[in-house]
Coordinates of C-alpha atoms in Angstrom, one line a residue:
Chain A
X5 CA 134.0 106.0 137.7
X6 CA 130.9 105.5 135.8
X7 CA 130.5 102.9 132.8
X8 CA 132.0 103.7 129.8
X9 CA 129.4 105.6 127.1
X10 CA 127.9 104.0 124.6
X11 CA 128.6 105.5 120.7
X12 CA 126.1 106.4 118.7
X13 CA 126.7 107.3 115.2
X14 CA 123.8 109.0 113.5
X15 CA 124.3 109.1 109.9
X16 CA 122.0 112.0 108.5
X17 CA 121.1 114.3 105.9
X18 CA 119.5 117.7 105.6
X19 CA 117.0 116.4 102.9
X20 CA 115.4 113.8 105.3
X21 CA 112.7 115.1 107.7
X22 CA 112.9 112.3 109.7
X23 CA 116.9 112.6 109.9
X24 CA 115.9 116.0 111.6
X25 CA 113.6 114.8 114.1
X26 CA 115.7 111.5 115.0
X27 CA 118.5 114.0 115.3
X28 CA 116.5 116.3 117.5
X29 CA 115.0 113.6 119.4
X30 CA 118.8 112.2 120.3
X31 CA 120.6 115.2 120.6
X32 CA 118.2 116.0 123.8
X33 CA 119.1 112.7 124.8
X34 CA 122.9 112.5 124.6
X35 CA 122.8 114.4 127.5
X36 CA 120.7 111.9 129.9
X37 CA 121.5 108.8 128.6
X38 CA 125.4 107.7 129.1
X39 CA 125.9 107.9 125.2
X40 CA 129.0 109.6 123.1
X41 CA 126.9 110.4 120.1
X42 CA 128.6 111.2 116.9
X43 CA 127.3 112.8 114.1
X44 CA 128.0 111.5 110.5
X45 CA 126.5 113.9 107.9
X46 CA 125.6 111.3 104.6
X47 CA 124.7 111.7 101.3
X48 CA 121.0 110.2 101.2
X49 CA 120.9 110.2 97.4
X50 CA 124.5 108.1 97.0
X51 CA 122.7 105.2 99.8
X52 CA 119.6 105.0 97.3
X53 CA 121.5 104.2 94.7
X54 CA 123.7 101.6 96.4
X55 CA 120.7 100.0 98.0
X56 CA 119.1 100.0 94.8
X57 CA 116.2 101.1 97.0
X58 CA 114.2 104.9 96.1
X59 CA 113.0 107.9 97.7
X60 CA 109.6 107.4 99.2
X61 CA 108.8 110.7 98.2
X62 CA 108.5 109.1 94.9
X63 CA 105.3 107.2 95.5
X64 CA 102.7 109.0 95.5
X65 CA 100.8 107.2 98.9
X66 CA 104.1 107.3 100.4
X67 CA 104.2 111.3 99.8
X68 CA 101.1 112.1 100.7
X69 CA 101.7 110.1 104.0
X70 CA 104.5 111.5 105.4
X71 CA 103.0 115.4 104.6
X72 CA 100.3 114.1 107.2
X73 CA 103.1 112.5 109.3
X74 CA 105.2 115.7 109.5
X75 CA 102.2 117.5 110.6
X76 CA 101.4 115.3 113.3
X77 CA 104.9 114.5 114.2
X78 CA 105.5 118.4 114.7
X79 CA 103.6 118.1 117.8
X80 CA 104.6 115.1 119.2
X81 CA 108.1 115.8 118.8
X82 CA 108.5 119.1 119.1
X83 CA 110.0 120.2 116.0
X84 CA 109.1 123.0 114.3
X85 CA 109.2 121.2 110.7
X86 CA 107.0 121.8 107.9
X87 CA 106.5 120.8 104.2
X88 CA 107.9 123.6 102.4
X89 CA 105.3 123.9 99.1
X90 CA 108.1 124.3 96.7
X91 CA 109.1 120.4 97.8
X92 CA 108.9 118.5 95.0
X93 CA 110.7 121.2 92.8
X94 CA 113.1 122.6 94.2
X95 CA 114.1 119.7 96.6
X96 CA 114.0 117.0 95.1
X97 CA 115.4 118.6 91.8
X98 CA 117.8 120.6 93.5
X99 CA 119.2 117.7 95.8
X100 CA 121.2 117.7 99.3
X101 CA 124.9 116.6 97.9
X102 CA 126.4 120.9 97.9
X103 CA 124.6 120.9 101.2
X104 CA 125.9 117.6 102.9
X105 CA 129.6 118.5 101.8
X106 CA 129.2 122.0 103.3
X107 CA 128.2 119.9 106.5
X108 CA 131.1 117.7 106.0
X109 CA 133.6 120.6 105.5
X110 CA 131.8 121.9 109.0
X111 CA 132.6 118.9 110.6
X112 CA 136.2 118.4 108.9
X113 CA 136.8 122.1 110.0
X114 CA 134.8 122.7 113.3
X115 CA 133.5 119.9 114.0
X116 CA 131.7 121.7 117.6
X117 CA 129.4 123.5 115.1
X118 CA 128.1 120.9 113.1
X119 CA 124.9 120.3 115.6
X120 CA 124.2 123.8 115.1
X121 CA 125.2 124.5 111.6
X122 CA 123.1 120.8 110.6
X123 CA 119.8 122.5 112.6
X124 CA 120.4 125.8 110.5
X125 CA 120.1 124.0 107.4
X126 CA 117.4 122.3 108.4
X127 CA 115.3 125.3 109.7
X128 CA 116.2 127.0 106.3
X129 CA 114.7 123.6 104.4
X130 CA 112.0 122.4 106.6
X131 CA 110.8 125.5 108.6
X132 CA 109.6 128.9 108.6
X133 CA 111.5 130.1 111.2
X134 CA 114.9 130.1 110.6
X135 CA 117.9 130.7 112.7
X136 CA 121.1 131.7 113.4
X137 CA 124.0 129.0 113.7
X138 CA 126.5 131.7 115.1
X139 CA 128.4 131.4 111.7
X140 CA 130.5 134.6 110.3
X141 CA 129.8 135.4 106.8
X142 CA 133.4 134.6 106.1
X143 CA 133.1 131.7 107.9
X144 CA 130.6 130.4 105.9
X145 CA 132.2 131.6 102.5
X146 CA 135.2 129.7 103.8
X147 CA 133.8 126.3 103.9
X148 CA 131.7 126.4 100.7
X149 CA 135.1 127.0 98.9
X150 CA 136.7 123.9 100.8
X151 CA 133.3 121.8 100.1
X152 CA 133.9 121.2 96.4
X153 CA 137.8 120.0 97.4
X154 CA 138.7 116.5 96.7
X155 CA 139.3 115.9 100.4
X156 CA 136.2 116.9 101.6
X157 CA 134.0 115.3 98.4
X158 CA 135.8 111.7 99.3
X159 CA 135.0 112.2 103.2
X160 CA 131.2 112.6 102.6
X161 CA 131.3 109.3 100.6
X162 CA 133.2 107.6 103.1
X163 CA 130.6 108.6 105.7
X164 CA 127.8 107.2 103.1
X165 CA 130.1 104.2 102.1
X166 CA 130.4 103.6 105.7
X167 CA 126.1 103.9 106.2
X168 CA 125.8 101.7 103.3
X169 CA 128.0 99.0 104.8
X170 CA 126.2 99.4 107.9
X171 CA 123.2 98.4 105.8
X172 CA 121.5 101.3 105.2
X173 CA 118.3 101.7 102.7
X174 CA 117.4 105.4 103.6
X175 CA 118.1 107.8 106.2
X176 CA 118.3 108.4 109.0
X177 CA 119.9 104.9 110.7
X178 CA 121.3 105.3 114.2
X179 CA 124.2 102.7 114.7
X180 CA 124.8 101.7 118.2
X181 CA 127.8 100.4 119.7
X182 CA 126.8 97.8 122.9
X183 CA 129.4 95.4 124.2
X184 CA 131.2 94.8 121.0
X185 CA 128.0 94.3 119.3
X186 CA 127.1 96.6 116.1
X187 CA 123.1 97.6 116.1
X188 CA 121.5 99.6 113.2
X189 CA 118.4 101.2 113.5
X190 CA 116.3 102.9 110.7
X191 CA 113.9 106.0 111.2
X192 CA 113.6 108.6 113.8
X193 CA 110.7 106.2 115.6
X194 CA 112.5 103.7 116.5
X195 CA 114.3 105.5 119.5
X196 CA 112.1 103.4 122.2
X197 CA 114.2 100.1 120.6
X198 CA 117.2 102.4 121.0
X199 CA 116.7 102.4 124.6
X200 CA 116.0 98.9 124.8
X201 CA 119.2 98.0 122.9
X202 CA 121.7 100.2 125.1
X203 CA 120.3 98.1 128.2
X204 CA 120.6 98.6 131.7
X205 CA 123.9 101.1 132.0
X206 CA 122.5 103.8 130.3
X207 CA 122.1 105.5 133.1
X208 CA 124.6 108.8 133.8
X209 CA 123.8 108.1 137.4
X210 CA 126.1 110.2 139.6
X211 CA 126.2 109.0 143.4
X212 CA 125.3 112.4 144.6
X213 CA 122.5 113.2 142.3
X214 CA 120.9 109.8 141.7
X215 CA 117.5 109.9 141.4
X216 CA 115.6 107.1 140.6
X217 CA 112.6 107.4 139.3
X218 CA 109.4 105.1 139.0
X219 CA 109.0 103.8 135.4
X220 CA 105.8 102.1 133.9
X221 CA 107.9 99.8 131.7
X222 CA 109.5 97.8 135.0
X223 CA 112.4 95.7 133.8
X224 CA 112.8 97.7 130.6
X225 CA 114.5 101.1 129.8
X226 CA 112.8 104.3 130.7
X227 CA 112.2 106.5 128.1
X228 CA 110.5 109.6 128.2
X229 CA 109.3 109.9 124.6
X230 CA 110.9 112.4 122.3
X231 CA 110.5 115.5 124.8
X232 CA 112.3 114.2 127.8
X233 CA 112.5 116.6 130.5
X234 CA 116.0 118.6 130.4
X235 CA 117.0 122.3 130.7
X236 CA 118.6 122.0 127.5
X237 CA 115.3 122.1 125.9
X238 CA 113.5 124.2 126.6
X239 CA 110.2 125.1 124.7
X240 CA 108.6 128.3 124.2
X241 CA 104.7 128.4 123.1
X242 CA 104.0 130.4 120.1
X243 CA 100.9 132.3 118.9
X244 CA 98.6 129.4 117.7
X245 CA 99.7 127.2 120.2
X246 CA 102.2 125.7 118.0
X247 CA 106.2 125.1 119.7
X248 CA 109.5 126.5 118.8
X249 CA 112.8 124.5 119.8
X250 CA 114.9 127.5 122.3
X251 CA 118.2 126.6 122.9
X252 CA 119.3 127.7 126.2
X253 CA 121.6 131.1 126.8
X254 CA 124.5 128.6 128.3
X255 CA 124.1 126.5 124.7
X256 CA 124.5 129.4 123.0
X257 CA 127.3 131.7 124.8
X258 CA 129.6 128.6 124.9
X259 CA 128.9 127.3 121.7
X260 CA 128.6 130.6 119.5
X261 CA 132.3 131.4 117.8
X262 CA 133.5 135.3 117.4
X263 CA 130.9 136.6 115.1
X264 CA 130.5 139.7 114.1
X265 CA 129.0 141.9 116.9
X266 CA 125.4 142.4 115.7
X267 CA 124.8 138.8 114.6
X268 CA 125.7 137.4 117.2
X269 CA 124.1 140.0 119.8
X270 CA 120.8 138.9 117.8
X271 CA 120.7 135.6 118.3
X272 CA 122.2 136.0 121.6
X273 CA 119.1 138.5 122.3
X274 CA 116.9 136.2 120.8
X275 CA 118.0 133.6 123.0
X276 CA 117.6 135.3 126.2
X277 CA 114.4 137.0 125.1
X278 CA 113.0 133.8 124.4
X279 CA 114.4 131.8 127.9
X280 CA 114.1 134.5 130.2
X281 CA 110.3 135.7 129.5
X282 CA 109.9 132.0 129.6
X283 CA 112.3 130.5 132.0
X284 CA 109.9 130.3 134.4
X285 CA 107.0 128.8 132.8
X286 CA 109.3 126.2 131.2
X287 CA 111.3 124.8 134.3
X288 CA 108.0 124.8 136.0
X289 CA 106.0 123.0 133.6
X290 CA 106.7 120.0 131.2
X291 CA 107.7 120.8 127.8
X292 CA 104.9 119.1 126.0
X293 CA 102.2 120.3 128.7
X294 CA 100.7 123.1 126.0
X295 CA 99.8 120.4 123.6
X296 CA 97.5 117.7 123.3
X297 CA 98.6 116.1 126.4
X298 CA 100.2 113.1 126.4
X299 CA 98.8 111.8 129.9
X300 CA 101.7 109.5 130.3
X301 CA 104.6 111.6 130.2
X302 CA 102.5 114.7 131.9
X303 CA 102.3 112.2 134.9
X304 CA 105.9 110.9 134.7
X305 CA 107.5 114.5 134.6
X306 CA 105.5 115.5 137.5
X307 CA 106.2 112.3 139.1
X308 CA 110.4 112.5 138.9
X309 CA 109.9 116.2 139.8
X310 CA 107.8 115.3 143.1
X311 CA 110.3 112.9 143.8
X312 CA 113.6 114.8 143.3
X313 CA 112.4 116.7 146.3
X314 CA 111.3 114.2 148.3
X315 CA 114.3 111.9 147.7
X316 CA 114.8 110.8 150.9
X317 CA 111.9 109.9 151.7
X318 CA 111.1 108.1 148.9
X319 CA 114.5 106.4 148.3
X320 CA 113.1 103.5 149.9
X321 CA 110.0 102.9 148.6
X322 CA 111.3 103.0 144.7
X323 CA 111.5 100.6 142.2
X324 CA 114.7 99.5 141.7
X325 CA 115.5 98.7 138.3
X326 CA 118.4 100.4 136.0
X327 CA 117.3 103.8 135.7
X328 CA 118.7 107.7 134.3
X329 CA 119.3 110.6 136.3
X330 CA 117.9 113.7 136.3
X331 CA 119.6 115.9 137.9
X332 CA 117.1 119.0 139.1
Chain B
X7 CA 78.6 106.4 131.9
X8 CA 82.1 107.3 130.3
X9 CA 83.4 108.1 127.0
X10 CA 82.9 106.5 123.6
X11 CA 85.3 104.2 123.0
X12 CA 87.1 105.4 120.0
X13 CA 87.3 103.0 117.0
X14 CA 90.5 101.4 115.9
X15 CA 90.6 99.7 112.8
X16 CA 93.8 97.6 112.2
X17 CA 94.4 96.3 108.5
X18 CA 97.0 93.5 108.2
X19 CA 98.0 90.3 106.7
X20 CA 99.4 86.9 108.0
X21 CA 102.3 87.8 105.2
X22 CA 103.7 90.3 106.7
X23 CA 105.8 90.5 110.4
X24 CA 105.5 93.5 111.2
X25 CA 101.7 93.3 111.5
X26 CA 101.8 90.4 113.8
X27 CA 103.7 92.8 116.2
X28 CA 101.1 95.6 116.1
X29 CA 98.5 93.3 116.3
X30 CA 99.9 91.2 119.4
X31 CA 100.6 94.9 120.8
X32 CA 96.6 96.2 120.1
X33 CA 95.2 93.2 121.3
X34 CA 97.6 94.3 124.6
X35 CA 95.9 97.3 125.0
X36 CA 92.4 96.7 123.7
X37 CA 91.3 95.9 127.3
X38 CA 93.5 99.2 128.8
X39 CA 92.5 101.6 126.4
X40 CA 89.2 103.0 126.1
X41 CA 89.0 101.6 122.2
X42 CA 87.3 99.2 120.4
X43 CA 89.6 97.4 118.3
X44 CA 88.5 96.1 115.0
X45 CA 90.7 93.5 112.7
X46 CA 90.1 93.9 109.1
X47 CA 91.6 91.1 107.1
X48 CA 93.5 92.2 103.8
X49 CA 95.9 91.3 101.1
X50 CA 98.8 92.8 101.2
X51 CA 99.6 92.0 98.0
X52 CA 97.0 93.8 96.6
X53 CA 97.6 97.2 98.5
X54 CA 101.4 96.9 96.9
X55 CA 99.6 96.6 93.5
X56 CA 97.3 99.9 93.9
X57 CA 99.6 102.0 95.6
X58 CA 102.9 101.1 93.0
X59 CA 105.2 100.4 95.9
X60 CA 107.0 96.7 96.3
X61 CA 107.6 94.0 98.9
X62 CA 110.4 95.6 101.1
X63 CA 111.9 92.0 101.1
X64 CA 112.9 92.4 97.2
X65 CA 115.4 95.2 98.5
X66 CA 118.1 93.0 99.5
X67 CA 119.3 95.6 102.3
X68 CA 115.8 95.8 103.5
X69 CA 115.4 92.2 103.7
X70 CA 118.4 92.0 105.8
X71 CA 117.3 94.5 108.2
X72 CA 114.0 92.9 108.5
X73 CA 115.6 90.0 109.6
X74 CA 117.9 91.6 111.9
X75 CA 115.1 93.9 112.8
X76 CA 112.3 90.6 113.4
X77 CA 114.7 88.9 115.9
X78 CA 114.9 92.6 118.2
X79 CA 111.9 93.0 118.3
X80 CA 111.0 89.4 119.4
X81 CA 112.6 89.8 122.7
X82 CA 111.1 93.5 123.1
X83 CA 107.7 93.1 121.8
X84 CA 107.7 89.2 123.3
X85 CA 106.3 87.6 120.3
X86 CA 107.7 84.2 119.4
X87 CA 108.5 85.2 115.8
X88 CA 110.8 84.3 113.8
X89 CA 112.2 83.9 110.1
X90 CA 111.2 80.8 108.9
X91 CA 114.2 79.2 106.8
X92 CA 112.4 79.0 103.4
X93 CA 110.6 82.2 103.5
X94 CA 111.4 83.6 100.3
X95 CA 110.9 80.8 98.2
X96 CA 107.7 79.3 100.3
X97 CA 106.2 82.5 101.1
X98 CA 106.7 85.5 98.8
X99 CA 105.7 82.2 95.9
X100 CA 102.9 81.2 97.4
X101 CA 101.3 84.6 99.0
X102 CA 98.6 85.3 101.2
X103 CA 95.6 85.3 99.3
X104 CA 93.8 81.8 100.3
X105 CA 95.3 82.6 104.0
X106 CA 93.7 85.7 104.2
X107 CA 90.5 84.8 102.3
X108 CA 90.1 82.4 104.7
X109 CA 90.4 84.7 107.6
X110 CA 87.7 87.0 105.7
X111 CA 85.4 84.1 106.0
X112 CA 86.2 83.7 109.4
X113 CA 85.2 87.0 110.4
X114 CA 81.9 86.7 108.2
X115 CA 81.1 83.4 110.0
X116 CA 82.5 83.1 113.5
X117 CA 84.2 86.7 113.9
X118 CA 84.2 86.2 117.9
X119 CA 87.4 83.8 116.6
X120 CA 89.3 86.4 114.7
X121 CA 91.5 87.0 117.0
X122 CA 92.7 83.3 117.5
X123 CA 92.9 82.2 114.2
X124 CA 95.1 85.1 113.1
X125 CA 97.4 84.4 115.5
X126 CA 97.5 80.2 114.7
X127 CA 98.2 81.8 111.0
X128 CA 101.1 83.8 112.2
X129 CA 102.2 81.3 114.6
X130 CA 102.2 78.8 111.8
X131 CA 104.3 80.8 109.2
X132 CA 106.5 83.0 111.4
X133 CA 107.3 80.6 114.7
X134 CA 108.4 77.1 116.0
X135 CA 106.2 77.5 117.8
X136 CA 102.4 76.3 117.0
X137 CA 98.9 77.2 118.7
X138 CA 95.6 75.4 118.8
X139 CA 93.0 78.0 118.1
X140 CA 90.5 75.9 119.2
X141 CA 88.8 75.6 115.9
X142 CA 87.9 71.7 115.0
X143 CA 88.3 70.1 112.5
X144 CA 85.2 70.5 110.8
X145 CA 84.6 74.3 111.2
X146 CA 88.1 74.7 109.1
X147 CA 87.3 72.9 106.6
X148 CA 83.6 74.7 105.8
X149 CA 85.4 78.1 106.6
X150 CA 88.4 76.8 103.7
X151 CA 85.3 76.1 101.7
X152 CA 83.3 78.8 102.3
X153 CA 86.8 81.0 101.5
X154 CA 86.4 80.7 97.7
X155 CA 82.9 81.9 97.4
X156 CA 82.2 85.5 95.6
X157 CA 81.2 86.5 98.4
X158 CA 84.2 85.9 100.8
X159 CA 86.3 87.3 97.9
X160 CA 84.6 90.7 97.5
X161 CA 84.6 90.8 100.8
X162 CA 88.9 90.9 101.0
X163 CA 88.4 93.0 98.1
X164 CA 86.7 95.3 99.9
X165 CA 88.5 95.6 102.8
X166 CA 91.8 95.7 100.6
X167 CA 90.3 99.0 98.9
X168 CA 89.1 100.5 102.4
X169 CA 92.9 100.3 103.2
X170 CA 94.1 102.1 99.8
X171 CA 91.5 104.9 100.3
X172 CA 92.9 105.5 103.6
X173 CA 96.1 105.8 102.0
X174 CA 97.8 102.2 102.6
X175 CA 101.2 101.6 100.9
X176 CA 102.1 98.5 102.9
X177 CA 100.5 96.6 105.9
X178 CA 100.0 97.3 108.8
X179 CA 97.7 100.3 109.2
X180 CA 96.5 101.5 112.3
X181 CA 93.2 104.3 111.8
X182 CA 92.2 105.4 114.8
X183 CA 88.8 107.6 114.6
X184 CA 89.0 110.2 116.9
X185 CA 86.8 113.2 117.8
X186 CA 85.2 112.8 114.3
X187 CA 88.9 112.5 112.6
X188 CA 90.5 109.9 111.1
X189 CA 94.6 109.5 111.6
X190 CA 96.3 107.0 110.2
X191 CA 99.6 105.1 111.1
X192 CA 101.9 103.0 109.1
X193 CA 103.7 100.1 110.9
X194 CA 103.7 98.2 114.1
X195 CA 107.2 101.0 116.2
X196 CA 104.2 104.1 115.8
X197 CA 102.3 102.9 118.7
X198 CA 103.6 105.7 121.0
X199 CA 102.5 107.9 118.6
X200 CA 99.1 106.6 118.4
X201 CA 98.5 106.6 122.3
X202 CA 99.4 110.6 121.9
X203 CA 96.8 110.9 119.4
X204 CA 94.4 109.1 121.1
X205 CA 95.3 111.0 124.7
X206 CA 96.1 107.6 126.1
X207 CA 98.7 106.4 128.1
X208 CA 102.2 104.6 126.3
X209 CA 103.2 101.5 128.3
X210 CA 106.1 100.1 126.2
X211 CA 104.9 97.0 123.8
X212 CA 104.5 95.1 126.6
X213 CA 101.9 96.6 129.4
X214 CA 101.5 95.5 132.5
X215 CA 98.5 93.8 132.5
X216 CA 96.1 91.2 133.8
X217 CA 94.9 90.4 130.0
X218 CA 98.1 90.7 128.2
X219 CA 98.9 87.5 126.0
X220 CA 102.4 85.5 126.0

């Protein structure tokens, strides 16, 4: 019996690019490193307030940085996210709070759709493309009536009360729970100090599949950037070079509730269009090999992949230091 | 003969903690990476004056994570740094500005000492710690002189303004010129990104390294 997982409560909101890409970045992880993450949809305009802190959207340096950010951080992290021209307008005017008790309702009601449901929203905000979350019509009609009830109003400011007492200033903060010990961390690029903070059994090492793999941060924790190799993402290259997140068919034929036959077909399609034509290409390369290479995790990826063949041979000669497995 | 070594500037102040750690973490890689790093002394005070934002310590919430944040990253980025006990009313009073002028004279006069003086600075202000930077006596004190001449003060000036036009809203700032474009990063955790922009390779804060400090 392996170590117990770690939680990790990542308190979000669909107005935040960076909630999207920290949310991204750990959802690919929850499934390599030993964690139980939870997801705790917050109302980013109610934690300004409290803070007394304000949006940095609202200085003007501060805007124009992250639009470059966002472009560069698309790459990097994979994420197709882009400023949406109408930002300032319709956003920011507009606000997230009818959106972030819809989530909540999602997560009161069927809680295994809120990862999808919370990417759906975010596509529709932050992306051209945008994409089914397996949700019926009525389904959807459903919740936004139970979204303005009193239950579901007082759970989304719970969830922010509960950021704010964590000592949030903004979103998104990741809270991590490690031996009794409470760590909050601000901003989708911080996830390296993530690692370092869950420490040395973060590993979902299984006997049988244990693979160890060499790591260029010796007694620290591995991390393999915000693309680590995993077959549950899966990247597909688009005209212009740029990436689109695929979920895998599995992801999707579990996941997806009874939806009406055509809608579901389609994203179903889509998603075996997409991972089939590039099944291949994508368990056979690295996910971030099409871009501007990151040498470093080009050369790691290849590395573990060498070595989960090799295993034997190479048991002996590795580093041994606390490490994840990959299965493969 | 192999490539041009791509141009990093880093802008930073002996004020602020979070510039110490990219600095310590640049001056790690300087002698890995195929860059030449640069050090441009500025005030900090006066990028938070042009570009309308505040001190993140005057947000009481942010101050807290700061300090939470600052005693992490001490044992991850291996820096001895730490909040001194009368930071608010020592520091955020008194301010940077004859600290970093003096720097800017330092980098006019001896610049080959940059590097060590910054860190005595830091060392100084944010740890128990203290560190000769082999600078006597002497030298100081014509450098402290030297720091309240026009010239030394345009000089900050100037380097305070090259940071706003690149966009600055705090300290530090990272531009890295690459293939005849400029990128610049805000704050001392986007290192990782930086080596992706620069094709280089990401090593943690602390690389193994023959040259690496502390």
């Amino acid at each position: 019996m392996g170590p117990v997982p770690r939680t990790l409560e990542l308190f979000y909101d669909v107005l935040s690019p960076y909630s999207w890409l920290g949310f991204e970045i750990l959802c690919r992880y929850q499934n390599i490193w030993n964690i139980n993450l939870q997801l705790r949809p917050s109302f980013i305009g109610g934690i300004m307030k409290d803070s007394g802190n304000k949006a940095p959207a609202l200085i003007p340096r501060k805007a124009q940085y992250m639009a470059n950010d966002i472009k560069v951080l698309r790459q990097h992290v994979q994420v197709p996210i882009q400023f949406p021209k109408d930002f300032f307008s319709v956003i920011l005017e507009k606000g997230s709070l009818s959106a972030m008790r819809f989530l909540t309702a999602v997560n009161l009601e069927h809680p295994e759709m809120l990862e999808n449901v919370s990417r759906e929203l975010w596509m529709r905000i932050w992306s051209r493309a945008a994409e089914k979350a397996g949700m019926s019509a009525e389904q959807a009609q459903g919740l936004l009536e139970k979204s303005s009830t009193s239950k579901v109003k007082n759970q989304l400011k719970e969830t922010t009360d509960a950021a704010c007492r964590y000592g949030a200033f903004g979103l998104p903060i990741t809270v991590a729970h490690v031996d009794g010990q409470t760590h909050m961390v601000f901003g989708s690029d911080r996830m390296e100090l993530l690692a370092y903070l869950l420490g040395p059994t973060l590993a979902t090492s299984t006997p049988k599949n244990s693979v160890q793999s060499l790591s260029f941060f010796s007694s620290r924790r591995e991390v393999d950037g915000p693309c680590p190799p995993s077959r549950e993402c899966q990247t597909l290259r688009l005209p212009g070079g740029s990436k689109l997140l695929v979920f895998s068919v599995a992801l999707g034929a579990v996941s997806l509730p009874p939806t009406p036959k055509d809608s579901r077909k389609r994203s179903t399609i889509s998603h075996v269009a997409t991972c089939t034509s590039m099944t291949h290409k994508c368990l056979s390369e690295s996910p971030s090999s099409a871009l501007p290479q990151n040498k470093s995790n080009a050369i790691r990826q290849n590395l573990s992949r060498s070595l989960s063949v090799l295993v034997l041979l190479v048991c002996s000669f590795l580093v041994s230091y606390p490490a994840h497995c990959r299965g493969s | 003969m192999g490539p041009v070594p791509r141009t990093l500037e880093l802008f930073y102040d002996v004020l602020s903690p979070y510039s110490w750690l990219g600095f310590e973490i640049l001056c790690r890689y300087q002698n890995i990476w195929n860059i030449n790093l640069q050090l441009r002394p500025s005030f900090i005070g006066g990028i938070m004056k042009d570009s309308g934002n505040k001190a993140p310590a005057l947000i009481p919430r942010k101050a807290q994570y700061m300090a939470n944040d600052i005693k992490v990253l001490r044992q991850h980025v291996q820096v001895p740094i730490q909040f001194p006990k009368d930071f608010f009313s020592v520091i955020l009073e008194k301010g940077s500005l004859s600290a970093m002028r003096f720097l800017t004279a330092v980098n006019l006069e001896h610049p080959e000492m940059l590097e060590n003086v910054s860190r005595e600075l830091w060392m100084r202000i944010w740890s128990r710690a203290a560190e000769k930077a082999g600078m006597s006596a002497e030298q100081a004190q014509g450098l402290l002189e030297k720091s309240s001449t026009s010239k030394v003060k345009n000089q900050l000036k100037e380097t305070t303004d090259a940071a706003c036009r690149y966009g600055a809203f705090g300290l530090p700032i990272t531009v890295a010129h690459v293939d005849g474009q400029t990128h610049m990063v805000f704050g001392s955790d986007r290192m990782e990104l930086l080596a992706y922009l620069l094709g280089e390779k990401w090593m943690g804060p602390v690389p193994p390294a023959v040259n690496a400090r502390l």
